[in-house]
Short mmCIF file of C-alpha atoms and ligand atoms in Angstrom, two decimals:
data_model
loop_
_atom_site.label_atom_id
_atom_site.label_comp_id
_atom_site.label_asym_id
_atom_site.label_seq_id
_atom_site.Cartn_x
_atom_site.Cartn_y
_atom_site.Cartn_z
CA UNK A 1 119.61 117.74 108.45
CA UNK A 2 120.89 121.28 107.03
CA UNK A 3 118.23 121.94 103.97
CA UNK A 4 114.35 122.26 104.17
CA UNK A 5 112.14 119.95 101.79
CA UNK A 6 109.29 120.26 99.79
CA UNK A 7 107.44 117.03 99.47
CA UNK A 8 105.66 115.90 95.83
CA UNK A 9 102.91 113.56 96.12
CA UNK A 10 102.39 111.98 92.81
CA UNK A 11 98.90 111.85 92.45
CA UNK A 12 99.16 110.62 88.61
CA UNK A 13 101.37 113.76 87.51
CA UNK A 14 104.14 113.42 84.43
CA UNK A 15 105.96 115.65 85.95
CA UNK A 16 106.88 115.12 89.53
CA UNK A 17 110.47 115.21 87.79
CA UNK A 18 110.59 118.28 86.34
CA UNK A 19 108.38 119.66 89.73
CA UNK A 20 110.84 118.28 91.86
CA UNK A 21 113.80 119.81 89.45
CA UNK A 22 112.07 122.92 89.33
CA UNK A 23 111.93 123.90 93.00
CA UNK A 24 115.76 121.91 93.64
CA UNK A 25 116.67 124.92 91.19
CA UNK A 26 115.08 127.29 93.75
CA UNK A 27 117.50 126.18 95.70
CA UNK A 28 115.37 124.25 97.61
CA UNK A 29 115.46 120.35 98.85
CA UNK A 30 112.34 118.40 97.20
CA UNK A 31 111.13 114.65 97.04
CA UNK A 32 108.53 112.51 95.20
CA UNK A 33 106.58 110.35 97.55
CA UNK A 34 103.68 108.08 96.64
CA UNK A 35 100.12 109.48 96.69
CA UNK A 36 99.30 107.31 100.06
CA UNK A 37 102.16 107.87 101.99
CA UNK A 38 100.56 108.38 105.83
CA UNK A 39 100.58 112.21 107.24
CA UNK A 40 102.84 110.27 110.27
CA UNK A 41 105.48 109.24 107.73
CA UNK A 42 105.06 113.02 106.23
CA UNK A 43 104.83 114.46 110.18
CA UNK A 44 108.12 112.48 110.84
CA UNK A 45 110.39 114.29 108.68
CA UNK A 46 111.92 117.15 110.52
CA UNK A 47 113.03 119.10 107.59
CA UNK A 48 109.78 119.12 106.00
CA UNK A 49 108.11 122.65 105.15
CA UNK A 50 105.46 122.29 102.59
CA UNK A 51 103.70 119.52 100.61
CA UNK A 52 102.48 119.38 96.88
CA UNK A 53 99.80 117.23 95.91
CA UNK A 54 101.05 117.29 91.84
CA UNK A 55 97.71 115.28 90.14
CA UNK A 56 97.83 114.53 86.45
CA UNK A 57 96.72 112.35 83.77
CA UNK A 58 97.00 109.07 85.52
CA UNK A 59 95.30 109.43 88.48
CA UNK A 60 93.26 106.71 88.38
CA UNK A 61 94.56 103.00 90.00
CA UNK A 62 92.89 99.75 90.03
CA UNK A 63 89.96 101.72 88.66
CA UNK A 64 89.84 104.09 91.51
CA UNK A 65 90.68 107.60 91.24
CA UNK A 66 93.67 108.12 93.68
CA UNK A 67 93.74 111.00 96.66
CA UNK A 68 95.71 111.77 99.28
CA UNK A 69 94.92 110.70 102.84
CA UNK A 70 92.91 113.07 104.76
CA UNK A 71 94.74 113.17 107.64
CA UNK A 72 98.00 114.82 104.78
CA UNK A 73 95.59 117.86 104.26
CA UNK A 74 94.92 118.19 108.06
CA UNK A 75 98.99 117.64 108.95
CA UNK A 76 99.46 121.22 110.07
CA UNK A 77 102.07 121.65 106.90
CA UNK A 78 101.16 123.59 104.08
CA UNK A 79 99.40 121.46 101.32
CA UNK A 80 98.88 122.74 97.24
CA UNK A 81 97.17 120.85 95.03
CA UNK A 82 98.16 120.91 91.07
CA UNK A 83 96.31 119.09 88.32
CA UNK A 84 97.89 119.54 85.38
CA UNK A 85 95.12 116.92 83.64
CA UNK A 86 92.33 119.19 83.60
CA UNK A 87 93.17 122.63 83.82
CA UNK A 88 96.27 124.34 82.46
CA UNK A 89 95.69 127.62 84.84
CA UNK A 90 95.63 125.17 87.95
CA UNK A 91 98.90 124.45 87.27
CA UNK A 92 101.63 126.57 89.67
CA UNK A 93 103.60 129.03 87.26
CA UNK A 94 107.08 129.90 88.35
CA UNK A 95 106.10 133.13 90.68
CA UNK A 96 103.35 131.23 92.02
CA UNK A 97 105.61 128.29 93.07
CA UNK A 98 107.87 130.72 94.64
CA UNK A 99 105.66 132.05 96.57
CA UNK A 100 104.59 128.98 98.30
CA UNK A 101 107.65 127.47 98.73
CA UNK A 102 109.72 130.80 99.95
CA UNK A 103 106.60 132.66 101.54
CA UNK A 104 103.52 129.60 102.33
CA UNK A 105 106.43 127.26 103.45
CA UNK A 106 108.77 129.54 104.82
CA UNK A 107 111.86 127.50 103.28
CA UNK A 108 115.13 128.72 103.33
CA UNK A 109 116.83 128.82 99.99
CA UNK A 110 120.12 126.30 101.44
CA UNK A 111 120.08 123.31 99.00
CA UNK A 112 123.24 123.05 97.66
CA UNK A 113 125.93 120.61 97.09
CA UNK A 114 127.58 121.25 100.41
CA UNK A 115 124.84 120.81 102.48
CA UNK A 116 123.79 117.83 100.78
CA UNK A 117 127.36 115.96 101.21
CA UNK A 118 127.55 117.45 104.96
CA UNK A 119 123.97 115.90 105.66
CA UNK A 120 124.87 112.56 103.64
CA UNK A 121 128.05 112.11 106.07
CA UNK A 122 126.10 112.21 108.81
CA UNK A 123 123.62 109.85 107.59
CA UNK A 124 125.98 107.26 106.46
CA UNK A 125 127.99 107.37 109.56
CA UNK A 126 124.76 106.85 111.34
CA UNK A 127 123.81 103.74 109.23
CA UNK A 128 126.91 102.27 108.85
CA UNK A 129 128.47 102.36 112.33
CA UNK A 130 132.14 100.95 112.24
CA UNK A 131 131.13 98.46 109.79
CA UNK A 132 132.43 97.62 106.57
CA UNK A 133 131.24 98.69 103.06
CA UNK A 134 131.54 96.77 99.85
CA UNK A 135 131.44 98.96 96.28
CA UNK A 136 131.78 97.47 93.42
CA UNK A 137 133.66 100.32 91.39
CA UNK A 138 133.48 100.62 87.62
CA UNK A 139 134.84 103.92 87.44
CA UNK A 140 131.22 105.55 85.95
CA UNK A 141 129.96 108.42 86.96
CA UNK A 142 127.51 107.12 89.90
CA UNK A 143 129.79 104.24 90.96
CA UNK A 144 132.52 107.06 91.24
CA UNK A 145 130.71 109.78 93.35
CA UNK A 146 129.84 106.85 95.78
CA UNK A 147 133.11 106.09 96.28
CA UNK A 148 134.25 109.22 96.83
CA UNK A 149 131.11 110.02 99.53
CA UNK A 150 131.47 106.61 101.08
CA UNK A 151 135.52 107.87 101.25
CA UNK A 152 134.69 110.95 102.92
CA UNK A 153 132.16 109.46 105.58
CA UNK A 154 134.11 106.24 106.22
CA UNK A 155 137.44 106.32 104.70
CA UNK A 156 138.55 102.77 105.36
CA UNK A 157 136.20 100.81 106.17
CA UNK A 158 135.19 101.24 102.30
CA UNK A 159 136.02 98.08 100.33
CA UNK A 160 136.29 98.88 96.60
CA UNK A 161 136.36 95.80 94.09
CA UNK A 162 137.18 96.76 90.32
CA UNK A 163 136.82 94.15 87.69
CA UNK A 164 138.74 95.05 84.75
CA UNK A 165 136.84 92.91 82.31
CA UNK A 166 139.28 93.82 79.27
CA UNK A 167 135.84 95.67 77.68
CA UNK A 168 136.48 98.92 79.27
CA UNK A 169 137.90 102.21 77.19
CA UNK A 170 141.64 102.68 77.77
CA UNK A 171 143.38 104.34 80.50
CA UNK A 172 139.96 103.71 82.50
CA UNK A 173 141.09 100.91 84.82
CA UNK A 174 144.36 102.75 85.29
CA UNK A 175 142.11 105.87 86.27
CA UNK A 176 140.67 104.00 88.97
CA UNK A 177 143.48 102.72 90.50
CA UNK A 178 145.02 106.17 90.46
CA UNK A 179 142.08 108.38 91.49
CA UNK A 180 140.98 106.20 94.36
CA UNK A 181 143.69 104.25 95.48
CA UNK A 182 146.27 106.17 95.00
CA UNK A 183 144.60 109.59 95.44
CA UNK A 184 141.86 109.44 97.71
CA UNK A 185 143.44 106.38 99.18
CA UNK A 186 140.64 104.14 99.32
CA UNK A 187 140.67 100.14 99.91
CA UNK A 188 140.71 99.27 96.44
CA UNK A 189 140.84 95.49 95.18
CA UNK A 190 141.93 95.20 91.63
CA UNK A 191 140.78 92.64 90.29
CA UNK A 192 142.33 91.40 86.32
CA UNK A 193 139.56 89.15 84.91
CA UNK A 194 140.47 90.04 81.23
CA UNK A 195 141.60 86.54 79.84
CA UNK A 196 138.60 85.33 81.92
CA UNK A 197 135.79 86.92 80.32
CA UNK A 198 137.65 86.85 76.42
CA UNK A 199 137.90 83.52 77.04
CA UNK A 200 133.94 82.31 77.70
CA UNK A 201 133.04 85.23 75.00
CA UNK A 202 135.26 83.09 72.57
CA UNK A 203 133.15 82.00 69.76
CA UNK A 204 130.03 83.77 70.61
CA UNK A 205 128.20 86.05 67.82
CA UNK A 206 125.13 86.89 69.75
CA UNK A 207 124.84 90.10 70.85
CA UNK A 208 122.25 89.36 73.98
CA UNK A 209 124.44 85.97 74.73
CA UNK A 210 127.23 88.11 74.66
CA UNK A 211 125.53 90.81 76.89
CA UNK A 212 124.22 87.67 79.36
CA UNK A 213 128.51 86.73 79.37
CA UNK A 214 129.42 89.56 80.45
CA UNK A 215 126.58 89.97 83.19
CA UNK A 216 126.65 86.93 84.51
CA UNK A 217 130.76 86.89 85.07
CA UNK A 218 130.51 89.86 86.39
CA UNK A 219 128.54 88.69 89.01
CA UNK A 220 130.63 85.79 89.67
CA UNK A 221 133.95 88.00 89.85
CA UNK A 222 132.34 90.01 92.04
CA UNK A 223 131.02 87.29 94.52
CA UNK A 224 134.27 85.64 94.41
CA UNK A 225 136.06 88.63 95.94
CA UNK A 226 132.94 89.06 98.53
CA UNK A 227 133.32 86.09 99.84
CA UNK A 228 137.17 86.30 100.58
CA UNK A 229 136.36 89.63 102.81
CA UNK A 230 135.51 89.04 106.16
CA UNK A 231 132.89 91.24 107.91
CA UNK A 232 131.17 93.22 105.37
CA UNK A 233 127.58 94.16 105.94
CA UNK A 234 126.90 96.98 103.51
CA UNK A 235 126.52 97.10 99.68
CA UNK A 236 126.87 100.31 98.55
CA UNK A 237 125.00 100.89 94.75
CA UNK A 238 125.01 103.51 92.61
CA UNK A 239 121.66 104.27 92.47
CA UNK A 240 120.47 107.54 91.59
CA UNK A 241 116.77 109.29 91.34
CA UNK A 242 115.40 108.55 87.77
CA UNK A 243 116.59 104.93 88.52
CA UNK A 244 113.74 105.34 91.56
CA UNK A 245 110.98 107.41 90.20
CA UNK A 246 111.27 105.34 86.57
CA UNK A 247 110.82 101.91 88.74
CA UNK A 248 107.61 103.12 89.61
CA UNK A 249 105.61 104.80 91.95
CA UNK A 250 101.83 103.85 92.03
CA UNK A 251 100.89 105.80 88.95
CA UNK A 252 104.11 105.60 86.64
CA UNK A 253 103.34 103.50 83.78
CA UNK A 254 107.35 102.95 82.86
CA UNK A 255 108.70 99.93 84.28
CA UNK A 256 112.60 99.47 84.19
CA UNK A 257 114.01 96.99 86.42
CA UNK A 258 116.79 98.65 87.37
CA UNK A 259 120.17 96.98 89.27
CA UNK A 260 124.06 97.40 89.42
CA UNK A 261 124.83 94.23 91.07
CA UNK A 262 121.76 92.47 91.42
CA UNK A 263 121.51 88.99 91.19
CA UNK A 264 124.51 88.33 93.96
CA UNK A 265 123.06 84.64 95.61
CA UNK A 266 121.17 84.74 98.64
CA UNK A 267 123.97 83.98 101.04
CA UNK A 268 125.68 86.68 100.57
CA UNK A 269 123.44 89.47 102.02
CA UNK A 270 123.59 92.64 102.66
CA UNK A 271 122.05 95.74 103.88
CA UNK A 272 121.84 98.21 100.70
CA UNK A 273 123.51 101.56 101.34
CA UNK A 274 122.46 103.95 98.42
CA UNK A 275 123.54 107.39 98.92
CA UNK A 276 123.11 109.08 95.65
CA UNK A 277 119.34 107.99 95.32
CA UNK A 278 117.76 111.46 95.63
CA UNK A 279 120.21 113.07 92.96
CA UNK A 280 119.27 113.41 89.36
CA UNK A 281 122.18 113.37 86.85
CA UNK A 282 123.64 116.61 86.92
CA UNK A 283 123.67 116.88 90.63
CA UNK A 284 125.22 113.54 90.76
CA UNK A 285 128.34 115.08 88.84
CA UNK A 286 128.27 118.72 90.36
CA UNK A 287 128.51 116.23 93.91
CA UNK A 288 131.39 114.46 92.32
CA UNK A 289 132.87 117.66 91.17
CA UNK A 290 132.03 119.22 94.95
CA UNK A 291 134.00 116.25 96.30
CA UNK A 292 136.96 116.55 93.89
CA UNK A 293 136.81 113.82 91.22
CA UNK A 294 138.55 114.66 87.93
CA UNK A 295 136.32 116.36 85.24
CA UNK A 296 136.56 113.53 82.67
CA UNK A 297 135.62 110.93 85.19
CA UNK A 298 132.38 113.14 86.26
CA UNK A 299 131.47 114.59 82.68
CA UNK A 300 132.14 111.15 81.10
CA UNK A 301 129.61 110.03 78.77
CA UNK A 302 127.37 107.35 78.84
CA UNK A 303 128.91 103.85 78.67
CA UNK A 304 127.24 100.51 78.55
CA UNK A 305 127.43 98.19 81.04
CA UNK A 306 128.66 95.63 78.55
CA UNK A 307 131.97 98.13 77.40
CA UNK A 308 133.45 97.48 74.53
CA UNK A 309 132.06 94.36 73.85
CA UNK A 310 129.40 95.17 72.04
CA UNK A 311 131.23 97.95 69.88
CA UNK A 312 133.68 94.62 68.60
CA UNK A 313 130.87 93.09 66.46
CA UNK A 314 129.84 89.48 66.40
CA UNK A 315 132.64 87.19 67.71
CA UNK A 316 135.35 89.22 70.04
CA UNK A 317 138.30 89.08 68.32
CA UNK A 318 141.43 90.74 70.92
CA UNK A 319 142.88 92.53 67.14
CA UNK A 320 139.51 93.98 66.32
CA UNK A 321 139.18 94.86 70.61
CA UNK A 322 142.69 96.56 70.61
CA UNK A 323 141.59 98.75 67.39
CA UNK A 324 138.09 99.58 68.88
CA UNK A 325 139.74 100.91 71.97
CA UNK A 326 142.74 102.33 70.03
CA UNK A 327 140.19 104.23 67.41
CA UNK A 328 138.26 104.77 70.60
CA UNK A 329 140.76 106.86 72.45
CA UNK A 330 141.43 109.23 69.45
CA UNK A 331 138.01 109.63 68.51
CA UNK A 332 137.62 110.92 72.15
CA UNK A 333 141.42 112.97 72.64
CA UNK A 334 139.94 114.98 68.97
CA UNK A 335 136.69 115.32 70.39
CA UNK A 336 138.04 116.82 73.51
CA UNK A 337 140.72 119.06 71.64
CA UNK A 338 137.51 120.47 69.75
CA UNK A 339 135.87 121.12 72.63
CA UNK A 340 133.22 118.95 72.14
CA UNK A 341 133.43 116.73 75.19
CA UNK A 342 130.03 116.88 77.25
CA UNK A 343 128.87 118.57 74.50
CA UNK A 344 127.96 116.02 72.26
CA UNK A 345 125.85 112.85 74.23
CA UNK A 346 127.71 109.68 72.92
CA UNK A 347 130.61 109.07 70.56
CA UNK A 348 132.64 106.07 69.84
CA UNK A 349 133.66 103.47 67.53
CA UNK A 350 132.73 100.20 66.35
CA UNK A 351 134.00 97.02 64.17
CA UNK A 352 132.33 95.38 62.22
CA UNK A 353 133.68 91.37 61.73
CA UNK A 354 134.04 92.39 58.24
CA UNK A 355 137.12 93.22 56.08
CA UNK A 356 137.10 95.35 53.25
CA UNK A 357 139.38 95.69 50.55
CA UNK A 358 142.00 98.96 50.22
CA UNK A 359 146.03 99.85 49.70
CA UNK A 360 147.93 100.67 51.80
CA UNK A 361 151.88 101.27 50.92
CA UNK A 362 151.78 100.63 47.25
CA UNK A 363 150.37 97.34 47.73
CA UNK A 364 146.55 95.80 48.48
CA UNK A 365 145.54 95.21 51.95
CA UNK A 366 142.12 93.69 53.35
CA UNK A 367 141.77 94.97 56.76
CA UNK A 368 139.33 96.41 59.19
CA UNK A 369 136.95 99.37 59.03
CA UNK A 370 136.07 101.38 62.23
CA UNK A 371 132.61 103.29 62.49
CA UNK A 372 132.53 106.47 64.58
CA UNK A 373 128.85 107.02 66.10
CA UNK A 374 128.37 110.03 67.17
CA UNK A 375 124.78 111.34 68.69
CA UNK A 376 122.65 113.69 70.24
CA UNK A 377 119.52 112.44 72.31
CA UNK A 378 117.61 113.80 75.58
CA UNK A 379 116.73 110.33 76.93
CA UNK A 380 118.12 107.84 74.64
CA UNK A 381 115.00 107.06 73.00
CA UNK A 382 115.28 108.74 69.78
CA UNK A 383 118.96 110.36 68.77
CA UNK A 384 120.00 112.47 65.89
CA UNK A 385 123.26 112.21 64.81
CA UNK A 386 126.02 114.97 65.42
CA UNK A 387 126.53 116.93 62.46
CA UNK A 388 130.31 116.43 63.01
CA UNK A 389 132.49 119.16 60.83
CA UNK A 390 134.42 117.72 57.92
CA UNK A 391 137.82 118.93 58.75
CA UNK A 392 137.83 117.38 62.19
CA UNK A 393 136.16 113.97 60.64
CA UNK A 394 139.47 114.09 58.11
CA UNK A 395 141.57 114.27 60.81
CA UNK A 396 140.30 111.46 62.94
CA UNK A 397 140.38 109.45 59.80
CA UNK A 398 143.64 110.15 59.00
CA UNK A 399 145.04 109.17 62.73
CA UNK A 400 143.02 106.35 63.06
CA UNK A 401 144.36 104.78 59.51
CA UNK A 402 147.99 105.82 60.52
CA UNK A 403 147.90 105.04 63.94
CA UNK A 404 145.67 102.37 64.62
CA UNK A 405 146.81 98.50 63.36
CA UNK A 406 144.88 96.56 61.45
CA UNK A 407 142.30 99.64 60.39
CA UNK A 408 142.20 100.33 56.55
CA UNK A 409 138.86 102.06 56.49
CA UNK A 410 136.82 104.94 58.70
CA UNK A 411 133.34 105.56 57.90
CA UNK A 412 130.76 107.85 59.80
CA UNK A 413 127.43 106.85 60.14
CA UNK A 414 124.84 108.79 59.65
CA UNK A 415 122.21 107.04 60.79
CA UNK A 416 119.45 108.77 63.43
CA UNK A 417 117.46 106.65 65.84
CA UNK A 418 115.38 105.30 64.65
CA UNK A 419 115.97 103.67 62.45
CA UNK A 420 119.38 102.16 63.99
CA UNK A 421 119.86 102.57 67.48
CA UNK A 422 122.55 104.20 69.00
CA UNK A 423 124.85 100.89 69.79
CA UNK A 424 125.31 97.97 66.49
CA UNK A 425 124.43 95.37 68.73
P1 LIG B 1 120.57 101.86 72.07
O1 LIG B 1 121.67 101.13 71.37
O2 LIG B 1 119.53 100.95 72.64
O3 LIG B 1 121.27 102.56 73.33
O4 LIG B 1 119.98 102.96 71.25
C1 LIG B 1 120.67 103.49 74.18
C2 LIG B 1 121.65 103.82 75.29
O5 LIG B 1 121.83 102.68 76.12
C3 LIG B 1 123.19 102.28 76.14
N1 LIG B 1 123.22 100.80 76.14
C4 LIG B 1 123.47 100.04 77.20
N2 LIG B 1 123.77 100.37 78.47
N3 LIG B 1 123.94 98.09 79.02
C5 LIG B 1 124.02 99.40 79.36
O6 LIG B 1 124.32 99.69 80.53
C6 LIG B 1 123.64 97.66 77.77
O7 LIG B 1 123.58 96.48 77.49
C7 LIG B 1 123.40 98.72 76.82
N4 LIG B 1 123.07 98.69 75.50
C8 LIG B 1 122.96 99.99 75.11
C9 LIG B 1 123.79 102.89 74.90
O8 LIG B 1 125.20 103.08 75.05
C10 LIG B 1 123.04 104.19 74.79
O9 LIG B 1 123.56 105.17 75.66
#
């Protein structure tokens, strides 16, 4: 292993993130651990330097106030302890942090993106062996740098699935295909379930049975092309860091349950390879960037797991689908051209499954109108709307009428979260 570490030991802080965030931007290598881990688990980690026990607000379990084992302050490493509970001067300012990592710890300053994919090589060509990999590949951000790190480490013996479920954005399953098949020239299955999932969404208004659909034959895609491979004993998942310290460690009160293909039948098992699971966000997309994925498939924005689906309102309708990902693609191509792209958080449109009156060509029509949402948010949770400008609204309106069938109407909405949330459904 190239870079040093810093250890966190959450001892009931809010902020092992930022901590750990904090000293990566050093430019050093840190991880959260549980409070308990054992000093031998600690002791076995050759790159380890330094250790901070961060303590906070919940540091009590079970009714017992937590502590680390004895045997962590008597490892030999350098231990800190922080508790940003009960005083605010105990807490490590920026200097003071510093000095314990660079001078206490003796680190060197060599966490970078380069080190980090030359170390992860190693490691998955250590775990993996000459066995096979399976991916399934939607073409977001995590599923992407995966691929391309799984590429680099094993080349073929990568299996790539990609389930076009007719709900993605357009050009993105012709993205995938190009980038890593034809590109990067991975195994790549393609796999065209459109008519599949329209079909069993036929009919249904629901927005979680529609949600449950799409999960569920997802799945069952997926399975069905595992199970025609021979000799795979990897998953590979696109899990990344705030997936793992939001799950939970002893003290964390948020609970997300948090899976990209989970619920694959028992008989199928394997052995879960997760390489991105010590990467927030941003270094998840400056490792894509490192390993030379396109900028719009590593700065893409957040896009539900569901696609397009739940941005056709109520019943999918393949008109009303075609127009969302029409209206879609121009809301994005102006948004681009106006340099807003990974500037503003989310931005799409919607149908509604209603019609509303206008005139079009000197006569009446009674068509669809498309909603673009556009929004600004830090963690979802709450989101304020992008004040977009007027003249660039007028122009998506006017391409979207012109150019997009079946669309009579474009409204914006203004609406911040809460009250609505970001998605209609
Ligand atoms: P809401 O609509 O709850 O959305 O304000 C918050 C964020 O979550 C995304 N979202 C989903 N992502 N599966 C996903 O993977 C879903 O079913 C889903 N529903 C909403 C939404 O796009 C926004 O970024």
């Amino acid at each position: 292993m190239k870079q040093n570490m810093i250890a966190i030991l959450d001892l009931g802080s809010e902020e092992n993130s930022a901590l750990a965030r904090e000293i990566r931007a050093m430019g050093v290598y840190s991880e959260i651990y549980p409070h308990d881990i054992s000093a031998d688990t600690l002791k076995a980690m050759s790159n380890l330097k330094g250790i901070i026990l961060n303590g906070g607000p919940n540091n009590v379990v079970d009714g017992v106030k937590i502590d680390a084992s004895a045997d962590v302050y008597a490892c030999g490493l350098p231990v800190v302890a922080l508790n940003h509970a009960t005083s605010k001067c105990s807490k490590l300012d920026k200097k003071d942090l510093k000095e314990f990592v660079f001078d206490v710890c003796k680190c060197e300053a060599n966490w970078n993106m380069q080190n980090f994919i030359d170390d992860q090589v190693e490691l998955l060509r250590k775990q993996i062996g000459d066995k096979k990999v399976l991916l399934a590949l939607s073409g977001g951000v995590d599923s992407s740098v995966v691929a391309a790190l799984l590429i680099k480490a094993i080349g073929k013996q990568l299996v790539c699935v990609h389930v076009n479920h007719g709900l993605l954005r357009k050009g993105e399953p012709e993205q995938v295909v190009k980038v890593f098949r034809e590109e990067l020239g991975a195994t790549l299955i393609y796999s065209d379930s459109v008519d599949r999932f329209l079909d069993k969404l036929a009919g249904v208004e629901d927005p979680e049975k529609k949600r449950k659909i799409i999960g569920a034959e997802f799945i069952r895609v997926f399975e069905e092309e595992a199970r025609k491979l021979d000799g795979i004993d990897f998953l590979a998942q696109g899990t990344i860091y705030p997936d793992i310290v939001e799950s939970g460690t002893k003290t964390n009160k948020i609970v997300k349950s948090h899976h990209n293909v989970g619920g694959l039948p028992d008989d199928l098992k394997f052995e879960l390879v997760e390489p991105l699971k010590y990467l927030f966000k941003d270094e998840v997309r400056a490792c894509g960037k490192a390993l030379g994925l396109p900028d719009d498939m590593v700065y893409r924005q957040p896009f539900p797991g569901p696609g397009l689906g739940v941005r056709c309102l109520g019943a999918i309708t393949r008109d009303r689908l075609e127009a969302v990902r029409e209206s879609d693609a121009i809301l994005r191509e102006e948004f681009a051209k106006a340099g807003l792209q990974g500037k503003v958080w989310q931005y799409f449109t919607l149908i509604p499954d209603t019609k509303s009156v206008g005139v079009k060509d000197n006569a009446r029509s009674y068509e669809w109108p498309v909603v673009i949402r556009a929004v600004n948010t830090i963690d979802a949770m709450t989101a304020s709307i992008e004040h977009i400008d007027w003249a660039l609204l007028d122009k998506i309106t006017k391409r979207i009428i012109t150019e997009v069938k079946g669309v009579n109407r474009v409204c914006y909405d203004c609406t911040p979260k809460p009250t609505g949330t970001i998605e209609w459904e």
